[in-house]
Structures are given as structure tokens and as C-alpha cells.
CSV table of C-alpha atoms in Angstrom, one decimal:
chain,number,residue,atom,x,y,z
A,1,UNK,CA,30.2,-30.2,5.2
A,2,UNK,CA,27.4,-28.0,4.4
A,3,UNK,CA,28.2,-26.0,7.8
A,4,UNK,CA,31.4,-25.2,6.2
A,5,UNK,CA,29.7,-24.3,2.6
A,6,UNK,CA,27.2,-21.6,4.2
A,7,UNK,CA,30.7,-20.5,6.3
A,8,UNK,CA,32.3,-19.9,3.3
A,9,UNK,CA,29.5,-18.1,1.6
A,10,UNK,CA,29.0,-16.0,4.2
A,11,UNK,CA,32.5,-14.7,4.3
A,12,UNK,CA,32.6,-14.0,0.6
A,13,UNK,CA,29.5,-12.4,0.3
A,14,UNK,CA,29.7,-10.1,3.5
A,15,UNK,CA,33.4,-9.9,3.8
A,16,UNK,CA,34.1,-6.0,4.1
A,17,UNK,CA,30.8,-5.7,3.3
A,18,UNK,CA,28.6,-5.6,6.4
A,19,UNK,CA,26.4,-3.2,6.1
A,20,UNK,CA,22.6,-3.8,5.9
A,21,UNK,CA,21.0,-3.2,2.4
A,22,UNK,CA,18.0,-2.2,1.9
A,23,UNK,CA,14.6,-1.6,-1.0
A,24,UNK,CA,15.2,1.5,-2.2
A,25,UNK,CA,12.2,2.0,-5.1
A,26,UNK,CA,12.0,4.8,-7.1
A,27,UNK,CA,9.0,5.8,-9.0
A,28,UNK,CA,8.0,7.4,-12.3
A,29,UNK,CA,7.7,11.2,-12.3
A,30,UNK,CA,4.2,12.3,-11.3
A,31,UNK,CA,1.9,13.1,-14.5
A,32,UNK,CA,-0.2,16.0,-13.6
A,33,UNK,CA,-3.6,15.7,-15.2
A,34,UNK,CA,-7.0,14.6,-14.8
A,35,UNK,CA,-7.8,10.7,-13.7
A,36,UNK,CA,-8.5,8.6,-16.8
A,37,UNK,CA,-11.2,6.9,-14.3
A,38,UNK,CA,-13.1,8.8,-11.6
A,39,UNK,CA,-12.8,5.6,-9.4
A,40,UNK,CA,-10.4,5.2,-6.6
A,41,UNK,CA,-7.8,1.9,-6.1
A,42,UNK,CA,-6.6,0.1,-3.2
A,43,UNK,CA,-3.6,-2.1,-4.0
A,44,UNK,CA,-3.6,-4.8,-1.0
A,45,UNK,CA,-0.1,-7.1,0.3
A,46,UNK,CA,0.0,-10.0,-1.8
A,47,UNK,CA,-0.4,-13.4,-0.8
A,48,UNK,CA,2.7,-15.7,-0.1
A,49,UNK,CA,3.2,-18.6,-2.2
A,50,UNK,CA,6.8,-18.6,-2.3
A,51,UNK,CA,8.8,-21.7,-1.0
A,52,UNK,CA,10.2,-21.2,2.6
A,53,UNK,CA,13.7,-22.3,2.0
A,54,UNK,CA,16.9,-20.8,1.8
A,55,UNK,CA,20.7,-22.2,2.0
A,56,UNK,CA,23.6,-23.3,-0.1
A,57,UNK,CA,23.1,-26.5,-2.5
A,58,UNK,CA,24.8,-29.6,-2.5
A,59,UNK,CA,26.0,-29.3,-5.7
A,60,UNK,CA,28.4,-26.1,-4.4
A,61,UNK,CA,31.5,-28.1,-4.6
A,62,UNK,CA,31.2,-29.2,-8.4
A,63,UNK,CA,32.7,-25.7,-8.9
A,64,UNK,CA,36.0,-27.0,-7.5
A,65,UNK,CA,36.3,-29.8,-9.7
A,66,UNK,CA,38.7,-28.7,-12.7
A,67,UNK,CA,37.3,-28.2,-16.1
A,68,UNK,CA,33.4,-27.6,-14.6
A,69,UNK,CA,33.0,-24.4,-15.7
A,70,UNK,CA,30.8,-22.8,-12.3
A,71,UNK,CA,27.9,-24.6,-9.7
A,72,UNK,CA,25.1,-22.8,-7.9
A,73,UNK,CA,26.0,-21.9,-4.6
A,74,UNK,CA,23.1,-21.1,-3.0
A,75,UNK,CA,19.4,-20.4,-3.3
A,76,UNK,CA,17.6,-18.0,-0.7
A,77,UNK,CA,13.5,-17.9,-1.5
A,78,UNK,CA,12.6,-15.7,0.8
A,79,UNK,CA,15.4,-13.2,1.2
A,80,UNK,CA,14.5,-10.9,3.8
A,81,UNK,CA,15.3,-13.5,6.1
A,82,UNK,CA,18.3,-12.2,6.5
A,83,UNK,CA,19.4,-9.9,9.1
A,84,UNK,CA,21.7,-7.9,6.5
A,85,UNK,CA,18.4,-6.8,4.2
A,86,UNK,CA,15.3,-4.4,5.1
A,87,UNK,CA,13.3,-5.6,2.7
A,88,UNK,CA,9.4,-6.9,3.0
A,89,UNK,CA,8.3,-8.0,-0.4
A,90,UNK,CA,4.6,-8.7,0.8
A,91,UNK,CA,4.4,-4.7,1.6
A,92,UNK,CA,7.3,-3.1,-0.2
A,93,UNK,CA,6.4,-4.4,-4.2
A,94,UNK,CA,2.5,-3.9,-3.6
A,95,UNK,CA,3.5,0.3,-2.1
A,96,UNK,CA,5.6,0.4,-5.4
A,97,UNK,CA,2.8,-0.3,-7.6
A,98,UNK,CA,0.7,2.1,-5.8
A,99,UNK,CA,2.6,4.8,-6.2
A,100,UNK,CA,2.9,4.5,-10.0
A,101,UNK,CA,-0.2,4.4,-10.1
A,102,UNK,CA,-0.8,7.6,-8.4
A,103,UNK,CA,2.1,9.2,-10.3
A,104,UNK,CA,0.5,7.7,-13.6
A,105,UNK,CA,-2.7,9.3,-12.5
A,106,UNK,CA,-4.9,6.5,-13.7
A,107,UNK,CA,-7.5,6.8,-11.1
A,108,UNK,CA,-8.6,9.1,-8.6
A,109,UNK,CA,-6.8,7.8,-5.7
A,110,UNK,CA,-4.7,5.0,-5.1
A,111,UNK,CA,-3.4,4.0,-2.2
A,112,UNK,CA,-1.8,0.5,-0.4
A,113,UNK,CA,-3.8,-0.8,2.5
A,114,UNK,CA,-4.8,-4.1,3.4
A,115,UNK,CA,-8.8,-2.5,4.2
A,116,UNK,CA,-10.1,-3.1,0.8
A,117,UNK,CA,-13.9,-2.2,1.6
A,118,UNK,CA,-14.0,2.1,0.6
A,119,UNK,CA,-12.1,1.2,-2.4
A,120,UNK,CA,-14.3,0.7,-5.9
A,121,UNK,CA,-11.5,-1.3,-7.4
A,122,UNK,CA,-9.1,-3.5,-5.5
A,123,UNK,CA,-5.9,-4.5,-7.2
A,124,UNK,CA,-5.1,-7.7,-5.3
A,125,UNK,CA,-1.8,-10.0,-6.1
A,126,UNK,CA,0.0,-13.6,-5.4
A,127,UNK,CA,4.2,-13.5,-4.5
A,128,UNK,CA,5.4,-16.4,-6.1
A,129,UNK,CA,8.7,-16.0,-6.4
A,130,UNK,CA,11.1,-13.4,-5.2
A,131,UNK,CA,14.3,-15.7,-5.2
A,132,UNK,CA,18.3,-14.9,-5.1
A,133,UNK,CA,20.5,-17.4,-7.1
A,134,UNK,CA,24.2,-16.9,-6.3
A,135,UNK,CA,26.6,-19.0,-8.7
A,136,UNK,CA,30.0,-19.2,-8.4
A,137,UNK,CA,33.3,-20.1,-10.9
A,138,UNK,CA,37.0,-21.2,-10.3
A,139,UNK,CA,37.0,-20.9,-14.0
A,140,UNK,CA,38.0,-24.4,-14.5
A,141,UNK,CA,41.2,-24.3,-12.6
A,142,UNK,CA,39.8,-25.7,-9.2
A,143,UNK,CA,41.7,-23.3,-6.1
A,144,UNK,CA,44.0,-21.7,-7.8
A,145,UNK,CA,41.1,-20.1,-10.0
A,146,UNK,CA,40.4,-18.2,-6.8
A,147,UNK,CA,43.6,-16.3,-7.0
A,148,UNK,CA,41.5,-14.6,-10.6
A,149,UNK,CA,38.9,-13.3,-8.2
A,150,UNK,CA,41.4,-10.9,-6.6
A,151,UNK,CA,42.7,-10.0,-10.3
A,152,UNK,CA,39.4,-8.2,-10.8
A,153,UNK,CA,37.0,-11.3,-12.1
A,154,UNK,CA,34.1,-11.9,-11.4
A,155,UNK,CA,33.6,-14.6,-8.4
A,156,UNK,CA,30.1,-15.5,-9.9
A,157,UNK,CA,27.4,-14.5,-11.2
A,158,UNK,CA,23.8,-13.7,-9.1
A,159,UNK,CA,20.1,-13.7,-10.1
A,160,UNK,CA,17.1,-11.7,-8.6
A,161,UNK,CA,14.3,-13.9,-10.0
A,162,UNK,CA,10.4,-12.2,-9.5
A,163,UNK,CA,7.4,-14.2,-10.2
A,164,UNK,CA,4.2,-12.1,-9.1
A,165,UNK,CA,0.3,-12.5,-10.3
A,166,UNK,CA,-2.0,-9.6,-10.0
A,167,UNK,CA,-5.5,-9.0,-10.4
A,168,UNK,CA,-7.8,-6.0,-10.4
A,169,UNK,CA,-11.6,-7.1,-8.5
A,170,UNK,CA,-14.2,-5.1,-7.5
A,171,UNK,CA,-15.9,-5.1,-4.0
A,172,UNK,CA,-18.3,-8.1,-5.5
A,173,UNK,CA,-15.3,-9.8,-6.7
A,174,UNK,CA,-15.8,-9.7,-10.5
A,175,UNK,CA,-12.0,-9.9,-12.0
A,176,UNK,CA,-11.3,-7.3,-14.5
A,177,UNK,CA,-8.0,-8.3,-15.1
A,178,UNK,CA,-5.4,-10.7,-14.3
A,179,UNK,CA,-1.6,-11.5,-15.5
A,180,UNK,CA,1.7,-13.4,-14.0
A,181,UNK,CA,4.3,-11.1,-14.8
A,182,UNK,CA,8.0,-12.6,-14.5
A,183,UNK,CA,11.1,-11.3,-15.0
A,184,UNK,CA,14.8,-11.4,-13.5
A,185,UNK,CA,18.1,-9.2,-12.9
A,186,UNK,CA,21.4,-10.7,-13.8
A,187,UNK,CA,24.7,-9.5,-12.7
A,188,UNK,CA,28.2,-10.5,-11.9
A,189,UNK,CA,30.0,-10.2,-8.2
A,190,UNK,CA,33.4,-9.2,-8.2
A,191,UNK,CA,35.7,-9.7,-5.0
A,192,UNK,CA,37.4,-5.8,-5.4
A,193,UNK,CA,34.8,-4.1,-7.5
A,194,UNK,CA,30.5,-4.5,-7.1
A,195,UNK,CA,31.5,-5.9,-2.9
A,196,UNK,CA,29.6,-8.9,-2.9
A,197,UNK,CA,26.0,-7.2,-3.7
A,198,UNK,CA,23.4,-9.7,-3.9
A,199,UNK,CA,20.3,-7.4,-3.9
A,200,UNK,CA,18.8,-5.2,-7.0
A,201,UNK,CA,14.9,-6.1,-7.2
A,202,UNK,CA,14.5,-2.5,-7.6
A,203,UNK,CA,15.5,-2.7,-11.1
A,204,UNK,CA,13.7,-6.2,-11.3
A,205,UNK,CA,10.3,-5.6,-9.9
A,206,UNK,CA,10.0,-1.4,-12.0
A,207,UNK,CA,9.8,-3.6,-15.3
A,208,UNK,CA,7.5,-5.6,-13.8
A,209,UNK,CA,5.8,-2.4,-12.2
A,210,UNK,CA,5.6,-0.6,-15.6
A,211,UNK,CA,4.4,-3.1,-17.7
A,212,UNK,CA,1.5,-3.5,-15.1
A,213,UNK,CA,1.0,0.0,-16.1
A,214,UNK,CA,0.5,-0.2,-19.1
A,215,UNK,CA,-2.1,-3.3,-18.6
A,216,UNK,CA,-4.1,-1.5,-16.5
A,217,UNK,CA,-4.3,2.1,-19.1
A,218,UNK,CA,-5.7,-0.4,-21.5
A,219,UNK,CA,-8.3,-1.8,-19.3
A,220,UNK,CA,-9.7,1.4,-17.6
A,221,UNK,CA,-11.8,2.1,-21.0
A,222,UNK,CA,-14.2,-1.1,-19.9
A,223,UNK,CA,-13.8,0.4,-16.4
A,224,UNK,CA,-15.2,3.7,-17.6
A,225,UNK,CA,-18.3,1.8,-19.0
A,226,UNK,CA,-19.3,-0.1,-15.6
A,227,UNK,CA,-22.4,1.3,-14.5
């Protein structure tokens, strides 16, 4: 039975749609001006913690019964184990930071690497979550709710979930700053319209990117002042 589950998943969310996606981030415009700290940054791959498990749920099916509303259809934790996505989150969030960073011009160089020793300041970080949620809806009807999907409804709805701690050490390890910053992209899949995306932790992980930003312009000042 559950075979025939991640089948049927499969088919809806890759039928005419089997191309490979990919992170595409895009960063802030560079801000030409001097450094607010003379110091340069290395921004290392963070450290998995995620849960290594990915497939459809049990509870798919309660989405046929009639009246129930919609059921999670699957759960994938670690997404880029799938041969349809060039995506690394380990690598791809921690480069994303680092070049806001640079384009923020908050210290003298920035730059990802997982040799943290020339750096003065290392901004070091824990993936805890980087999860996809698919959810699906016969609205109510059972099968026949499936014939609404190819009306122009939406087959379900999808969330990019990112949990991520990051902290900002120096080479003796003395934490300057630390913060779990979480936040997630919702959006509905359409059969015709939207084909079956799953992916947009591009616009997830840049509010997450920009807020950390902002934390770290506010904590340079007691930077500035280490001897």
C-alpha cells in the first residue's frame, strides 16, 4: 500500500514536470562603502541535525475519505535526496549568507570555507530543519474531487519549513552571538497552473538571511571594542 502511495505521488508531482530544479539565491545589491569592522568573516557549512527521513505518511489516504477536508501526503527532511533537485543545504544556505554579508559590507572580507583558522571571526551554524510538507485535498468529495484539480484548483497545498541556528565565535571560541531563526514558505500546487513545484527555499531561507543581517549590524559595535 504504501508502494502505491509514493507511486502516486510521484506521478502527480513530476508528471510533465521532469525537469531537475535547482537553488537559485539571489542576493541584496552590493553597498559600496567602507567596512563597519576592519575584521574579516568566514561563514563555515553548518552542522546536520536534521532527521534522515523522507516518504509519504500513513495517514495519505484520510484525504479520500468524504467530508475530511485534506491529509499530509508526504514529508521529505532532507530534500536533496532527490535526483530531480541540485540543492545542498549544508553549502548552499551558509554561501548565501556570505554573500550578504559582503554585499552588506559589514566586515572586511567575508567569505564561505570550511578552514576557519585566518579568519578573526567565524560565523558557525546548526541545520535543523530544512523540511518539505506536501498536503493534498479531494475537497471533501473523495475521487470525484480529483476531477476539481483539472478545473484549475489547487491539488494541495506545500510547505518549505527552515529551522537553522547560527553563531558568530572567534578563533578562541568566545560566542558573540547566537540565534535559531525559523521560518516557512507556503503555497498551493495546481495540476494546470504552478506544475507540481515543490521547491522555493530561496524565498524562505532570504528572510531568514536578512534578519541575520540585521543581528549581526547590531553586534559589530561590541565587535569594534575587542582589543
Amino acid at each position: 500500500m504504501k508502494k502505491i502511495l509514493s507511486l502516486f505521488i510521484l506521478v502527480i508531482m513530476l508528471s510533465g514536470c521532469a525537469s531537475v530544479q535547482g537553488w537559485k539565491y539571489t542576493s541584496e545589491p552590493k553597498v559600496y562603502k567602507k567596512p563597519d569592522i576592519n575584521k574579516t568573516i568566514v561563514i563555515a557549512p553548518l552542522r546536520d541535525e536534521r532527521i534522515n527521513e523522507n516518504g509519504a505518511k500513513a495517514s495519505a489516504w484520510l484525504a479520500l475519505i468524504p467530508l475530511v477536508p485534506y491529509s499530509t501526503l508526504s514529508e521529505v527532511n532532507v530534500p536533496e535526496s532527490s535526483p530531480f533537485l541540485k540543492f545542498k543545504p549544508i553549502e548552499d544556505f551558509p554561501k548565501a549568507i556570505s554573500e550578504e554579508i559582503n554585499n552588506a559590507s559589514l566586515f572586511k572580507e567575508s567569505y564561505f570555507s570550511d578552514r576557519t583558522s585566518d579568519a578573526d571571526f567565524i560565523l558557525t551554524g546548526t541545520l535543523k530543519e530544512s523540511k518539505i510538507i506536501q498536503r493534498w485535498t479531494f475537497y471533501g468529495l473523495s475521487l470525484p474531487g480529483d476531477l476539481l484539480w483539472l478545473l484549475g484548483m489547487p491539488l494541495g497545498r506545500t510547505h518549505n519549513d527552515i529551522e537553522v541556528e547560527f553563531k558568530l565565535i572567534d578563533k578562541n571560541y568566545n560566542i558573540y552571538f547566537e540565534k535559531t531563526y525559523k521560518t516557512k514558505e507556503k503555497f498551493n500546487n495546481g495540476y494546470w497552473t504552478n506544475p507540481h513545484e515543490s521547491f522555493r527555499f530561496e524565498i524562505a531561507f532570504k528572510r531568514i538571511a536578512l534578519e541575520l543581517i540585521e543581528d549581526l549590524r547590531k553586534v559589530i559595535p561590541s565587535l569594534n571594542d575587542k582589543k
